[in-house]
Coordinates of C-alpha atoms in Angstrom, one line a residue:
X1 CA 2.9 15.3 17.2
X2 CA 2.1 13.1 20.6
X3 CA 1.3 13.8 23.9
X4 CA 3.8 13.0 25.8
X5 CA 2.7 10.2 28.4
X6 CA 4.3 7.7 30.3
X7 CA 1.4 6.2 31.1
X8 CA 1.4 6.2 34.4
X9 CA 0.6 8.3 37.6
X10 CA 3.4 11.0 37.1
X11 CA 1.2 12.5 34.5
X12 CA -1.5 13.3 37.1
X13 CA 0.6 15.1 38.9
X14 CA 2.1 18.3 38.0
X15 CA 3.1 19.5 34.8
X16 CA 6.9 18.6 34.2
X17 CA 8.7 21.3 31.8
X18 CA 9.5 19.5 28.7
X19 CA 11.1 22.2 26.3
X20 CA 9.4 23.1 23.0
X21 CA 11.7 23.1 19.9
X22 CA 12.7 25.1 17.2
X23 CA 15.4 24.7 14.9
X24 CA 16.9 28.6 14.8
X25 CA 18.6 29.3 11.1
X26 CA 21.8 30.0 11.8
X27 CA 22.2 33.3 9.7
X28 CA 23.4 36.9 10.7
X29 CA 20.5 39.6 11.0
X30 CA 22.7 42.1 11.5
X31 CA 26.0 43.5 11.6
X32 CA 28.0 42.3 14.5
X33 CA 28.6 46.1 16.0
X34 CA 24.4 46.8 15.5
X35 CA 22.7 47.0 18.7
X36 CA 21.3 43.8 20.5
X37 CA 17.6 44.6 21.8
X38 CA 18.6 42.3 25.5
X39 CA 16.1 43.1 28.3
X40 CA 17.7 43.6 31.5
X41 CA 15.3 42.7 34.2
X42 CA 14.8 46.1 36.3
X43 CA 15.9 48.6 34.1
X44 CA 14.4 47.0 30.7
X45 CA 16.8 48.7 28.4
X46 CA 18.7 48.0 25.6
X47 CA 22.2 47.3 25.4
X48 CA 24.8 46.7 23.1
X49 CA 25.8 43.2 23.3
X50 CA 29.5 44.2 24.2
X51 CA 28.4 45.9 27.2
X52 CA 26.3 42.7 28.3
X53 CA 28.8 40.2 27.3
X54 CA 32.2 41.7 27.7
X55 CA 32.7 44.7 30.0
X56 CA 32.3 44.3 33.7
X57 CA 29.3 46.5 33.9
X58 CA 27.7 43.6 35.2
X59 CA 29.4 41.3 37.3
X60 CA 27.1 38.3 36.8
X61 CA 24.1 37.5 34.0
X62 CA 21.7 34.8 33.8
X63 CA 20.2 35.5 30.4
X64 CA 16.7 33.7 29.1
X65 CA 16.8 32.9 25.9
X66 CA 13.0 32.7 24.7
X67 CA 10.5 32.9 21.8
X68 CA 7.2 35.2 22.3
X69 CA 5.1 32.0 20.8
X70 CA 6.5 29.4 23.0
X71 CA 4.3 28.7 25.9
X72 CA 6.7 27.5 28.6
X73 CA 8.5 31.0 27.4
X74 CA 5.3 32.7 28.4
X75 CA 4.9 30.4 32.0
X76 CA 8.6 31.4 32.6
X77 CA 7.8 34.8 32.2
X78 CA 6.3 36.0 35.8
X79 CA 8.8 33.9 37.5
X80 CA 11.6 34.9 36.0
X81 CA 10.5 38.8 36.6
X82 CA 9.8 38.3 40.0
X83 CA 13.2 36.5 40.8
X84 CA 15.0 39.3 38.6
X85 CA 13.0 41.9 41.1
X86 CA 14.2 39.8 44.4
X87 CA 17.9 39.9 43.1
X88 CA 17.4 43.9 42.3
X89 CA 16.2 44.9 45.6
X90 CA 18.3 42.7 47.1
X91 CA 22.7 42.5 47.8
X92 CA 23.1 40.3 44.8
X93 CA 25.2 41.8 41.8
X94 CA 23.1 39.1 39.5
X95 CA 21.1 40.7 37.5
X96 CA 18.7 38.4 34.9
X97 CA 18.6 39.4 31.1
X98 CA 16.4 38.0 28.2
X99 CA 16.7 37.4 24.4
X100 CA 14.4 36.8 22.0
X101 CA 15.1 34.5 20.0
X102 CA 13.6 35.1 16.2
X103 CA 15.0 38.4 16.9
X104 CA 18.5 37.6 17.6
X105 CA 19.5 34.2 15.8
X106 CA 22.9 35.1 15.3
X107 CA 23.3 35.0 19.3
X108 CA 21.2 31.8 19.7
X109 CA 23.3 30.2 17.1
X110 CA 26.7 31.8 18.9
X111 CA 25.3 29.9 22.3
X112 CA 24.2 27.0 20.1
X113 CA 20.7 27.3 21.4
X114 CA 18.0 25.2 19.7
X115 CA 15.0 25.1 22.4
X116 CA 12.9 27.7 24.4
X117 CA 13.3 28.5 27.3
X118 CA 16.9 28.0 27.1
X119 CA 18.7 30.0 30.5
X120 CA 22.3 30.3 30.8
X121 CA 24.5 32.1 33.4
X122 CA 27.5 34.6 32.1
X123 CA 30.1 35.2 34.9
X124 CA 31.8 37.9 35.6
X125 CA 30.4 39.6 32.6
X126 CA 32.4 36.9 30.4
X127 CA 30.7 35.2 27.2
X128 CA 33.3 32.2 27.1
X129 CA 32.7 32.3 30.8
X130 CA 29.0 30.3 30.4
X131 CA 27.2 28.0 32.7
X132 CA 23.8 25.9 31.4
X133 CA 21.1 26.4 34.0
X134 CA 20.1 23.0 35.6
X135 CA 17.5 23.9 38.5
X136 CA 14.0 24.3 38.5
X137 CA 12.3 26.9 36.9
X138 CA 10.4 28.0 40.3
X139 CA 10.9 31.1 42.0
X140 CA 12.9 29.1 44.5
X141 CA 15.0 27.1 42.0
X142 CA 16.1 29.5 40.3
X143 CA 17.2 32.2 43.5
X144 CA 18.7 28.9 44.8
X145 CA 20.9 28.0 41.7
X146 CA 21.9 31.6 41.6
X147 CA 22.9 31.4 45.3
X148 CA 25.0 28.0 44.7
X149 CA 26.5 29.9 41.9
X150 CA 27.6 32.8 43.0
X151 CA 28.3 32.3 46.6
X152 CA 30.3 29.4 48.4
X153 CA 28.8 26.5 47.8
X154 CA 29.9 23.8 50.5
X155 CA 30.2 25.1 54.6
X156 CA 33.5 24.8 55.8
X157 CA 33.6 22.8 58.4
X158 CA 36.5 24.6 61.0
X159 CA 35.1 22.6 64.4
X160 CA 32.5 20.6 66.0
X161 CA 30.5 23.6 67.0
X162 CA 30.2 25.0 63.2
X163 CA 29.5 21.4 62.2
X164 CA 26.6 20.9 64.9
X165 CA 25.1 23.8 63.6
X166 CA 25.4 23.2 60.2
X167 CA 23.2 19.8 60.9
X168 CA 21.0 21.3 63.5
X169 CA 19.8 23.4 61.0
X170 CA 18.9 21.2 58.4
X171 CA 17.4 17.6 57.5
X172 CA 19.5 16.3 55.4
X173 CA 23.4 17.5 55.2
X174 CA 26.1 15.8 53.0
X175 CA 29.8 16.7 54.9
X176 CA 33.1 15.8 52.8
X177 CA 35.6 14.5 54.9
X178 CA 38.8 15.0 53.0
X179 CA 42.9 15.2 53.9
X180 CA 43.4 17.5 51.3
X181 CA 41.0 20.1 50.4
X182 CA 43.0 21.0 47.2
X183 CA 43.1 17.1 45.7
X184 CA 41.0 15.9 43.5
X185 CA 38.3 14.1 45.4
X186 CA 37.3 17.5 46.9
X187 CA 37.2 19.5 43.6
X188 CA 34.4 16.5 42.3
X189 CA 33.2 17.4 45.5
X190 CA 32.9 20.7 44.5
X191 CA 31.3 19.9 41.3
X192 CA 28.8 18.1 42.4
X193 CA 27.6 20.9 44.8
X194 CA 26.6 22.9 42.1
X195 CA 25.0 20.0 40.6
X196 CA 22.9 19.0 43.6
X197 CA 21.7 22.8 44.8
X198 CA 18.8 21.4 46.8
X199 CA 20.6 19.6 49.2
X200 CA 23.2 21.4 51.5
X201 CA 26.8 20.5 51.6
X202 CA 30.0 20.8 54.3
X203 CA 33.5 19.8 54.2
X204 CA 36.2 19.6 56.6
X205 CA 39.7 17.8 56.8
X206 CA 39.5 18.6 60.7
X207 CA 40.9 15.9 62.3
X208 CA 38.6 16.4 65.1
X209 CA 35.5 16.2 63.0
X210 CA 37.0 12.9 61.5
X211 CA 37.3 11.6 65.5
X212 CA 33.8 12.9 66.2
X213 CA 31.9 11.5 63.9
X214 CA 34.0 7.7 63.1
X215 CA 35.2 8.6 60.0
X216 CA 38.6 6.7 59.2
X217 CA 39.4 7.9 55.8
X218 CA 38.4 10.6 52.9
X219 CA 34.8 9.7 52.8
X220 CA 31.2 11.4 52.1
X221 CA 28.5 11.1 54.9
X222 CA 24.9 11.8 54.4
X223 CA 23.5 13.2 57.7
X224 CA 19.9 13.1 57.7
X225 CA 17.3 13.3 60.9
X226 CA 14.8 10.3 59.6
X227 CA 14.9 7.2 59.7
X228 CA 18.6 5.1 59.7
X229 CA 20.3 8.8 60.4
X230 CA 23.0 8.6 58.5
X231 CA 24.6 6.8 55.2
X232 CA 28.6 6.7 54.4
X233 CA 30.2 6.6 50.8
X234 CA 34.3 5.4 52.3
X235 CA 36.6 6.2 49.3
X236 CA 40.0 4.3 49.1
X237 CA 43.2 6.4 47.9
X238 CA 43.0 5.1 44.7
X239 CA 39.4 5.3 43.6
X240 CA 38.5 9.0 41.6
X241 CA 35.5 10.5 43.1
X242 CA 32.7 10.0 40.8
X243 CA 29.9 13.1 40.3
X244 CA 26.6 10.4 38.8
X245 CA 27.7 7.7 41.7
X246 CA 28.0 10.6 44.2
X247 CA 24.6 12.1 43.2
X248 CA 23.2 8.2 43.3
X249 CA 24.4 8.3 46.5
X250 CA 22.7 11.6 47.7
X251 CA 19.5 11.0 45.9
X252 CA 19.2 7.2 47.0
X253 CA 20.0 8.4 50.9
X254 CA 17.9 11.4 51.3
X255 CA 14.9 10.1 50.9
X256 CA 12.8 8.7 53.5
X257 CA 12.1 5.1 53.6
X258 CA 8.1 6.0 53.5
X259 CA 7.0 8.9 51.2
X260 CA 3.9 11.4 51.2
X261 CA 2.6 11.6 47.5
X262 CA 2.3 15.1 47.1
X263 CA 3.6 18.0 45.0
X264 CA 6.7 18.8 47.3
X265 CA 7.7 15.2 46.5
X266 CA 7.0 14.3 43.4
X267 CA 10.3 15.5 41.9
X268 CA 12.7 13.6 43.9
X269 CA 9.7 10.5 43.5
X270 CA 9.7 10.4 39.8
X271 CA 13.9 11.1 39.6
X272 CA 14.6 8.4 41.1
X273 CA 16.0 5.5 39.3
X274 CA 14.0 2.8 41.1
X275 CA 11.0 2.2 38.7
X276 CA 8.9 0.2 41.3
X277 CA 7.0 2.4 43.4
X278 CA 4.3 0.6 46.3
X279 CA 1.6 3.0 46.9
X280 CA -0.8 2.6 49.9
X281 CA -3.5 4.4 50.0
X282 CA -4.9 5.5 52.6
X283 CA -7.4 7.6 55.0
X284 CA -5.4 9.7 57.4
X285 CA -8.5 10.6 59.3
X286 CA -9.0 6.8 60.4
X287 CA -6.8 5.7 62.8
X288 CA -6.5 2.1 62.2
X289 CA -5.3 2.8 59.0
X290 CA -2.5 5.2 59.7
X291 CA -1.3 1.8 62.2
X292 CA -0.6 0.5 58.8
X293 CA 2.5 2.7 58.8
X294 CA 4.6 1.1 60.9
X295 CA 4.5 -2.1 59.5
X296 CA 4.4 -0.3 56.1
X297 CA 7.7 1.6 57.2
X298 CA 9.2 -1.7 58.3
X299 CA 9.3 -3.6 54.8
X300 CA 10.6 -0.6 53.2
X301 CA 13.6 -0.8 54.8
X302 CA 14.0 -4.0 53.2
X303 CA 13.3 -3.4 49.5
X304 CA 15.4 0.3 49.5
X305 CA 16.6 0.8 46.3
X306 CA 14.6 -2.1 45.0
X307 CA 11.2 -0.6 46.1
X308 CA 9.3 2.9 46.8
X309 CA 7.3 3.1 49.4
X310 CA 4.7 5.9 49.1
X311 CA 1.6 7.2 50.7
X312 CA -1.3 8.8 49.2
X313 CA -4.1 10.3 51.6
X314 CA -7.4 9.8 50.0
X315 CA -9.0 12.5 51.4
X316 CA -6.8 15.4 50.0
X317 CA -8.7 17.4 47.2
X318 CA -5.9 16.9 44.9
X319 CA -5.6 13.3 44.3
X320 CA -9.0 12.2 42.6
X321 CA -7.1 12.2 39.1
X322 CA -4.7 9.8 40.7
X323 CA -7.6 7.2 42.3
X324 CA -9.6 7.5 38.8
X325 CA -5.9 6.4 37.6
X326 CA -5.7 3.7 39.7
X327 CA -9.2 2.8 39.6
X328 CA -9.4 2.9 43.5
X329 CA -12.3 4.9 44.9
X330 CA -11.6 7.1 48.7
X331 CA -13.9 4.5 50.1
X332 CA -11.6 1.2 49.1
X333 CA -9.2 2.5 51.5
X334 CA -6.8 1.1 52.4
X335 CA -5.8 -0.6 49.7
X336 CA -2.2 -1.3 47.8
X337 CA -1.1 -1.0 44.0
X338 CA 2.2 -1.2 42.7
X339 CA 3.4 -0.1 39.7
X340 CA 6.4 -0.3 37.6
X341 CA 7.5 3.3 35.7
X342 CA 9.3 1.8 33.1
X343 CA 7.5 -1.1 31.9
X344 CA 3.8 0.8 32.6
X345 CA 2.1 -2.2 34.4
X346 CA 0.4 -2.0 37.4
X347 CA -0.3 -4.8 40.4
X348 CA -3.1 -5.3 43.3
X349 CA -2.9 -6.6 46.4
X350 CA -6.4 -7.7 46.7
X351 CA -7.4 -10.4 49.3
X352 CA -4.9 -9.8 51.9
X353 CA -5.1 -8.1 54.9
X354 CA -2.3 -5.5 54.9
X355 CA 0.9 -6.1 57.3
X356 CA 4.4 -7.0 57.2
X357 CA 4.1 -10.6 56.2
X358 CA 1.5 -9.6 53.0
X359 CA 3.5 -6.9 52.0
X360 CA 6.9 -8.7 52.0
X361 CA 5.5 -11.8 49.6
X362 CA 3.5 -9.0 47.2
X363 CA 7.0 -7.2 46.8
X364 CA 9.2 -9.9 46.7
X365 CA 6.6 -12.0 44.6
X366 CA 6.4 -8.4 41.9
X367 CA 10.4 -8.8 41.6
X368 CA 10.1 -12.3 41.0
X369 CA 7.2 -12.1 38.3
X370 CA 5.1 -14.3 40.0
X371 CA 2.7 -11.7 40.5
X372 CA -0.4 -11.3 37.9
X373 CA -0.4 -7.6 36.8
X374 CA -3.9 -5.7 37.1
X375 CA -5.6 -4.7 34.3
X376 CA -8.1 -2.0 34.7
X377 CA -11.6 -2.3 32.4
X378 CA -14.1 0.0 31.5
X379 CA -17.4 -2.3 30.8
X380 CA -18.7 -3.1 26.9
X381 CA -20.5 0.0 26.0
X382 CA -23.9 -1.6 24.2
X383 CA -23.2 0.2 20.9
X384 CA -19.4 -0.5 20.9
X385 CA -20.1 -1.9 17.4
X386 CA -23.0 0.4 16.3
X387 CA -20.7 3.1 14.3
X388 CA -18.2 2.8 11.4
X389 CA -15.4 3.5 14.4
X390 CA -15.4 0.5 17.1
X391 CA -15.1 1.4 20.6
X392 CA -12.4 -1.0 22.5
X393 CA -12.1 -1.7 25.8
X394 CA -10.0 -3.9 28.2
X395 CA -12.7 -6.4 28.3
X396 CA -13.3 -6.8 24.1
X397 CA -10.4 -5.9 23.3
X398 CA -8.4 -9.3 22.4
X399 CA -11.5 -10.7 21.1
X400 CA -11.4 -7.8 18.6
X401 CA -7.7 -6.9 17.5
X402 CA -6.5 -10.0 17.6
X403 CA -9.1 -12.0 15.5
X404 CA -7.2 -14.0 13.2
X405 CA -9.7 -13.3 10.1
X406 CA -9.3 -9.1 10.5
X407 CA -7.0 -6.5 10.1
X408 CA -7.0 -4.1 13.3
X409 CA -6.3 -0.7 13.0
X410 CA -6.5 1.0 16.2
X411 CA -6.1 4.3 17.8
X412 CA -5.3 4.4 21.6
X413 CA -5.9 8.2 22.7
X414 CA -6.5 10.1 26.0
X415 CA -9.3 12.6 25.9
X416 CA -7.2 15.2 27.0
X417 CA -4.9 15.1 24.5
X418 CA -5.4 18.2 21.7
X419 CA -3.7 16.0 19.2
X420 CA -5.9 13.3 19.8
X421 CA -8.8 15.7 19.4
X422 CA -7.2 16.8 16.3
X423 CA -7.2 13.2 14.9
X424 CA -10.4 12.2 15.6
X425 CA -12.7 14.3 12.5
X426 CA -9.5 11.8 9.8
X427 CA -10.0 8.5 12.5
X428 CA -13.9 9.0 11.8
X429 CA -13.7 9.3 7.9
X430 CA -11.4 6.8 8.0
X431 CA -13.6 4.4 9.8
X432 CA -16.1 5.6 7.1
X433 CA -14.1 4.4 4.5
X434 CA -13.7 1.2 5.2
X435 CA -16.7 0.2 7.4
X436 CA -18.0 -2.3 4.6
X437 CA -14.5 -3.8 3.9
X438 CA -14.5 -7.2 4.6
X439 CA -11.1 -7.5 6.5
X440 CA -10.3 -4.4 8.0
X441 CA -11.1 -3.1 11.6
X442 CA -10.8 0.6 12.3
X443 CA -11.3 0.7 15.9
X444 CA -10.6 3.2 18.6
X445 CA -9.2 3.1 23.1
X446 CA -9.4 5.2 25.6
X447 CA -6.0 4.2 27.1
X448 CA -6.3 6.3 30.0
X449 CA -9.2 4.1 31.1
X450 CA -7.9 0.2 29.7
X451 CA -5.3 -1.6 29.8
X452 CA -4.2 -4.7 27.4
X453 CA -1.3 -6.8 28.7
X454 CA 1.7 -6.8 26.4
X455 CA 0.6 -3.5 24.6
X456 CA 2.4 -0.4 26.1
X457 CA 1.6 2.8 25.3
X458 CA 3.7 6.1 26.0
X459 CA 2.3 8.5 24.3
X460 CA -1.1 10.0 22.7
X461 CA -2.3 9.6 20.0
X462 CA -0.4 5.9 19.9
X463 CA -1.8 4.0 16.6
X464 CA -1.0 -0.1 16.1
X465 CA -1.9 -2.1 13.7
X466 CA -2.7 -6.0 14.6
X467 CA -2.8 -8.0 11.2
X468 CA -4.9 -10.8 10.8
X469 CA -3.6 -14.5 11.5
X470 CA -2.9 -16.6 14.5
X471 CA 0.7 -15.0 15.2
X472 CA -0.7 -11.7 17.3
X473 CA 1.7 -9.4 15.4
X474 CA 1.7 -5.5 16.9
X475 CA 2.9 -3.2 13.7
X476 CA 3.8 0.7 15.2
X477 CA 2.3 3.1 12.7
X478 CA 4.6 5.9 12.7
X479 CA 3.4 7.7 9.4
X480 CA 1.9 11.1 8.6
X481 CA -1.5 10.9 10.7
X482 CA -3.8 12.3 7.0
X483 CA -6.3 10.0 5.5
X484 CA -4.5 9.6 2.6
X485 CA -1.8 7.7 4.1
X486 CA -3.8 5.9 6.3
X487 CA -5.3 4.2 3.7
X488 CA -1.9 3.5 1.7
X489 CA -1.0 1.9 5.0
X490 CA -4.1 -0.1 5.0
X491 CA -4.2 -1.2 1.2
X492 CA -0.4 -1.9 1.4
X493 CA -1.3 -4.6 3.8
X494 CA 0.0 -3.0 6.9
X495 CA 3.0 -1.1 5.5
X496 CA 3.9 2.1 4.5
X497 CA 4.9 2.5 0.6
X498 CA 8.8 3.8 0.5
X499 CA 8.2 7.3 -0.1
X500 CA 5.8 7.7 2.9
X501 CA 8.0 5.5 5.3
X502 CA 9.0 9.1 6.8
X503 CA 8.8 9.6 10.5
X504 CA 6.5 12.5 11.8
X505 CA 7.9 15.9 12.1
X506 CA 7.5 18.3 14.8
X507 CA 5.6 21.6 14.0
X508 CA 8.3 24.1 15.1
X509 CA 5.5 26.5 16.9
X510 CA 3.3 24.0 18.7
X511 CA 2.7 25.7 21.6
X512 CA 0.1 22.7 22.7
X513 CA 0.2 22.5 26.4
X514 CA -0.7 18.4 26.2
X515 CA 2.6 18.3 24.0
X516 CA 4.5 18.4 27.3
X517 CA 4.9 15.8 30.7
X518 CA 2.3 16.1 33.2
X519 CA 3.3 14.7 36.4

């Protein structure tokens, strides 16, 4: 078991649902006619599963399928109920139904469902007739799916006053413009506006609306009321319409040149598939700083799609993880660091005053690789060597795991991380075990506070190996985490025997909240 990290800022953030797993037998419990025990939310009673599935007692279903040990089951819970009451008190024939899983394997295995929560939406009462939920598990996410479900899901556009009130009323609009409504371009258009349920859609093949707004031919325009306006996607006659470039297209446009760092955001932040992301932070309270802005605002228009541009207010109460992360106190502000998603690096912009002209050669000096990346350090503790366990940092740390006459066993953890705590009691007694041995190291990192170039670390507990010699091999362990095997690893010169060569295999019931994302 890990915790999941990426290493980087996102995990300070919120807590991103990552699903635990179970592998559900597939085996009958019951006879097929037997009675399924299926919660309907507002009435709580149980019904057969013919009368769920296949009459039209209920027009539409969105069933949670769930396990009573599974612990994003149990965060679920109180939003699902209260979205289930909003639907019951209000016009909407939905109604929201739950399973329990251990309970009813023989429908989990029917739906093919393998991990919990797992919500899917029955229409018109139909089994064969099911949709996988792909929304957010929020109050709003889920009424919104529902509502993009169930109702239409595009405005059609008739004339210029239902399309001026369309984008009056919102910030961000994406309008078809299509000759034929029934060809193919607008039924991927269609698609995709089930796909995309947080953005709002038109479509029109008014010619008026084509006049009105410049558009020549079947194209997609993304009206927005920041920065450049508006974005067009032209299709030719021959090209298909493509749903993942179409939602490229959406998620690259709609977002502003310059974004806030903040929960509201972080979802469309951390989606989106540019991986550098330019954070300034700063002190909104200070006026000189929030100058910064505009030249800020500037450059971003340059690097879109290469580059994020984000702010991050120091003074907000909800950020002090993120500085800590960053190492960047409230009081350095304003200041820059850049940091790449995929690879886990950071950068600093230290030394230069910050304008357009600084910002442009840090960037463009990033892509290039001519920038150094920044390392962040916690200083030598004094008895880093006192106990059988070394304590590494980013300033020892080469000097240690990469001396030629050792071999470096080392465990990089985060001390949030309950498997990490669980390991520490074996990493102790293992450091124990071979404190007098002549060539072997058994050493330990806070990652979360050090970084060492060319070592990348995405989850906790992350263990490497670094044999001895000049080369500066890195050797994964991926073995059971027990002493015993440690040590074969060890005495086997840095490789697993065959029969323990087995990768690590998930506890079907951890219900560890540090098994999951935190963003």
């Amino acid at each position: 078991n890990s915790c999941v990290s990426d290493g980087v800022y996102v995990r300070l953030f919120v807590r991103a649902e990552v699903n635990g797993h179970l592998s559900v037998p597939r085996q009958t419990k019951r006879a097929p006619h037997e009675p399924v025990s299926v919660h309907l939310s507002g009435c709580w009673a149980p019904r057969q599963t013919h009368a769920l599935f296949e009459q039209n007692t209920i027009k539409d279903a969105r069933v949670n399928i769930y396990t009573p040990w599974c612990g994003h089951c149990r965060s679920l819970e109180p939003i699902y109920a209260e979205v289930a009451g909003l639907l019951k008190n209000g016009s909407s024939e939905v109604r929201l139904a739950k399973v329990e899983a251990t309970e009813e394997r023989d429908l989990a295995a029917e739906f093919n469902v393998d991990s919990f929560p797992t919500l899917k939406f029955f229409k018109d009462g139909n089994r064969q007739n099911v949709t996988d939920f792909s929304g957010k598990r929020t109050v709003k996410g889920i009424t919104r799916w529902l509502e993009r479900h169930t109702g239409p899901s595009a405005t059609v556009l008739n004339d210029v006053k239902s399309a001026e009130a369309l984008l009056d009323a919102n910030d961000v609009v994406v309008v078809g413009f299509f000759q034929d409504l029934e060809g193919d371009k607008a039924k991927t258009f269609y698609d995709v506006t089930l796909i995309a349920v947080d953005v709002n859609f038109g479509i029109t093949s008014n010619p008026e609306l084509f006049k009105k707004y410049d558009v020549k031919s079947d194209s997609l325009v993304l009206f927005k009321k920041f920065d450049e306006k508006r974005a067009d996607m032209p299709l030719t006659e021959e090209s298909k319409l493509d749903k993942v470039e179409v939602i490229s297209f959406i998620h690259t446009n709609s977002m502003k040149l310059v974004i806030p760092f903040n929960e509201e955001n972080a979802e469309q932040i951390f989606s989106s598939k540019v991986r550098n992301h330019l954070l300034l932070f700063i002190n909104t309270t200070v006026e000189s700083q929030n100058a910064l802005l505009e030249d800020f605002r500037d450059v971003a228009s340059e690097f879109k799609e290469k580059v994020l541009f984000i702010t991050l207010d120091v003074t907000s109460d909800k950020v002090d993880h993120v500085l800590k992360y960053f190492s960047v106190s409230a009081n350095d502000a304003p200041i820059i660091r850049l940091i790449n998603t995929e690879k886990v690096v950071t950068y600093a912009m230290e030394g230069s005053t910050i304008k357009k002209d600084t910002l442009r050669t840090f960037c463009q000096g990033v892509l290039d690789g001519t920038v150094k990346l920044f390392l962040k350090t916690q200083e030598i503790p004094e008895d880093w060597n006192k106990n059988p366990v070394k304590v590494l940092v980013g300033k020892n740390f080469d000097k240690v795991a990469f001396d030629e006459t050792k071999n470096v066993f080392v465990e990089f953890y985060a001390p949030w991380c309950g498997h990490c705590q669980q390991l520490a009691p074996i990493w102790d007694e293992l450091g124990e075990k071979y404190k007098d041995h002549e060539n072997i190291v058994i050493a330990k990192m806070d990652a979360t506070e050090n970084d060492v170039e060319n070592v990348t670390i995405q989850g906790f507990p992350s263990i490497k190996f670094f044999p001895a010699g000049a080369e500066k091999k890195i050797v994964d362990y991926n073995g059971n985490r027990d002493l015993e095997t440690f040590s074969k690893f060890l005495d086997n010169g840095g490789v697993l025997p065959e029969e323990e060569n087995e990768p690590i295999k998930e506890s079907p019931k951890s219900t560890d909240e540090t098994s999951k994302d935190e963003l």
